[in-house]
Amino acid sequence: MKKAATVLWCSLLFFLHSYAQDTYSEKRKQMVESQLITRGIKDKATLNAMRTVERHQLVPGTQTRYAYEDRPLPIGYGQTISQPYIVAYMTETIRPEAGMKILEIGTGSGYQAAILAEIVDRVYTVEIVDSLGRRAQKKLRDLGYKNIHVKLGDGYFGWEEHAPFDAIIVTAATEYIPPPLMEQLKEDGKMVIPVGAPFTAQYLMLVKKKNGKIKTQKLLPVRFVPFTRSD
Amino acid sequence: MYRILLSIGLLSLAMIAYQISLMQYLSIVQWYHYAYMVISIALLGFGAAGTVISLFRKSLLRHMNALLPFLIFFSGLSMPLAIRVSGMPFARFDTYLLFVERRQLWQLLLNYIIFFIPFFFCALAIGLVFVKYVREIGKLYFANLTGSGLGGLVAIVLFWTVSPARIAYITGGMAVIAAILVIPAATALPKEKRAFYSSPRFLYTFFPLLLPLLFAGYYYPPEIISSQYKSLNRTLLLPDAEICWERNSPHGWVQYVSSPALRYAPGLSLAYPGDIPVVDALFNNGEWYGAIFPETAEKNTDVLAYTTSAIASEIISPEKVLVLNAGTGMRVSHFLNLGIPSIDATESHPLITSFAKRNMGYSRLFQQDPRSFLRKPGKQYDLICLPYIGAFGGTAGLQAMQEEYLLTTEAFSLIYDRLSDHGIIEVTCWTDNPYRNPLKTAASIAEMLSQKGIETPLQQTVAVRSWNTITFLVKKSPFTEAQQQSVRDFCERLYFDPLLLPGITEEERTTYNDLEDKSLFSLTDSIFSRNREAVYKNYDFHIRPATDDQPYFSQFLRWKSFPQLQRLYGQQSASFLELGYLIVLVTFVQSAMLAIIFIVLPLFRFRKKSGGKLQTLFYFSGLGIGYMFVEIVLIQQFTLYLGHPVYAITAVIGTMLLLSGTGSYLSSRLSPKPAVLRKVTLLITVLLLLYGWFLTAILQAGTGFPFFVKIFLAVILIGIPAVIMGMPFPLGLRYLSQQEKANIPWAWGINSCMSVVSTALATIIALESGFILLMIFAALAYFITFSSSFLKPDQS
């Protein structure tokens, strides 16, 4: 009788777990269709990664049910996890491929690192807020990401031991771009910096290094077109 | 009686000091927007107390002697308690999360109610004393108003001497002493009629016993937990970050923070070759104020030479430089590195200046607000620098309600007048998206040049752009060809692009920093053309330059564009473009709701038929709206005049309370006849119209006077309308008591409700239409009051 109850209990738990996973998997599919493809995200690798990474596992417990909504969410410490579309847009912008090595400054929730890790060989990510970094490190390990390397420390210095990088994403943007990061970016490499107040990413700054010169391009995830009024 | 007078005076003092300190507290834990919410909460407390007195007058008066010490005591106790409770997890709200988590709206509402309690008990105590000792009303008014007036001064003293979390314990302690003072009145009843709680033994033991509790609270004050999105909190997350020093002042709570990961290089060029030095930082009310070199640091590392703001010193060799709102003096330090012989700087924050001297070497520092400095006759400068406009990544619209008198067209004009013949104004702003700050800066410059009669503004304006900043230069004479070439060389060397330059080509504008949205160029060009007005009209954000009448440079929201922003960015993200204004709207709705619930609805108990309802409604609504509109507009206008909001709030609230009370007292000599009501209200209407037209000009002219002369003039300018505005309310009540006594509670309730609602409403009108119109609306409200006196009392 006791055994039967245990089996029944385990089956129930397994059923509930599978049901929840199916629900989240369905939500992810919907997210990709309605939030990404319709807004012009085309890169297959990016879309596949967005379909695969379990965003709900990387947000704080209180935000799990909103994980796949079309908006940024608070993750504590004055930080946010970006809206799925912005993450996809940034990922597509650097055109990640297998074999690449990418540096991320500002691990935050770990979601951007996880998306990149689905596509490229190695992701190096640095988080300055100790508790935030440890939380992301644990979650990413629990999710089985072996190609993500998390360092707790000052992102200003990048990660010199593993430089140069094919691309750098600076999610914790500051008023300046640290010179060490520019040095650690490969020739022809790309750096992406989302700029905006918390809960927004009003534009992305794409920095390109070519022939020793540095050029920037401001990209707009959301295109603001002023009204043209007849008056 | 003298004990009661002393008690009322002390309680009033404590309450006003608490009210002003609460504004500072909320500015620290949240943002500046809540200053007006505090005024509204105080009025709500007073209105609700009036309603309770109306409803339970007989019963309250019967038990008044016993109740009075308790009411005063609860008011005092709830002052620090409200602050402690509001910081607890269940009540703590965060402005940034207001449009992210629905519960935050409830928590904001809960805060309204928590802070309402001390005001409610205080008002109930004072109201009951007034009703009970109506024969001594003159002395009581005097005690109440003197206490209130002194409360403002005490608040200023407390700001200098006590940390923000402790002030409420001091004001609370004062209120408890005020409660102890009235214990003899409570115990005056015959022994057999006394309950145990009004026995002298109980009261003299219980109340003084609680004083040590307040002392304990003072020594172990609650931790001030501010929004996690404030820059101080984000800086404290850096490795080994620590607050090395902190001190309070009327200008704000200053904290000195150091961390080995803190660096300063705003908008640094990507061509910068070196290392960025580690700095310390100063924060005011939890917001970034400026970087400062540690005492031991080398001060010759000049990262600012690699920013767009260095362009001015690149193309001219200034002999005399003025840095306005110099903050911690980093810009001054840049000019010191260049060896410029004469550098003047202004900074009004007294605590900041004491640190800034470290960065400022041989420069001359003037501790005053820049408008006052510019008004005074003085030397002409080759280069005048303004502080950076906006913030990296945007401010989420949180500056929208801040009066920025240095960024109005009048201020630009004053600055221009202080330039030498070939002098230059330099102003740098952070770029944003959608474009707002750069366009409004360009518009302010273009408008000022147009007012100066300059027909070819683009010959005198240059702008250069990095990946995140734009620096505008405005020269008093046209830029020479050599100077134009210097601009091009500077841009080439540091990977910047010219935005405005005589003879510029489209390709030149995006050599190093390309834009996906190139409308910045066409819009900037249009702003400097004759089509400027069309750009203001058609652009989706409010980019018309700020003026002294509407000094809200960072207010960009246009309601008709908001639905489009919501469609584009999503409802939540759109709110973060213009958070400041939306918060005012939320507080407006919540205050209106609470005013109806706490003040108006209970009065439906008096539903018996009576005449003159319409007259009562119009008369007292007009008074409630008009009075608060005047108070708010005066606070905002005197911010320019006195140089800081806290001085303006203290001067306006203190003077208005004191002199309106005097007016109210003087009104007892007048007969409450319709003819008298009409004369008084018409006089106020005319006076307010005159103020609407002339006050701005008078204040502009007086900004250069010495501070004490300004205070004296402020008291006169605020006092004249305040005295007369204190008369119609008591006159109206006396008139009602002769005509229709049943309407008195309604009159009180309507007036209070309208006062509560008008606080936020006045802020919205000032943002949308400016101070002159707000003053005209105030006059109109008094005109409604005037007109209502023509209605027949039996009209309902």
Coordinates of C-alpha atoms in Angstrom, one line a residue, chain B residues 68 106 228 320 396 502 515 604:
Chain B
L68 CA -6.7 66.0 23.9
W106 CA -1.5 49.6 -3.7
Q228 CA 17.2 50.0 -5.8
K320 CA 38.5 83.9 -18.4
A396 CA 13.1 57.8 -17.6
P502 CA 29.0 76.2 -41.4
L515 CA 22.8 56.8 -37.0
F604 CA -23.5 62.3 3.5

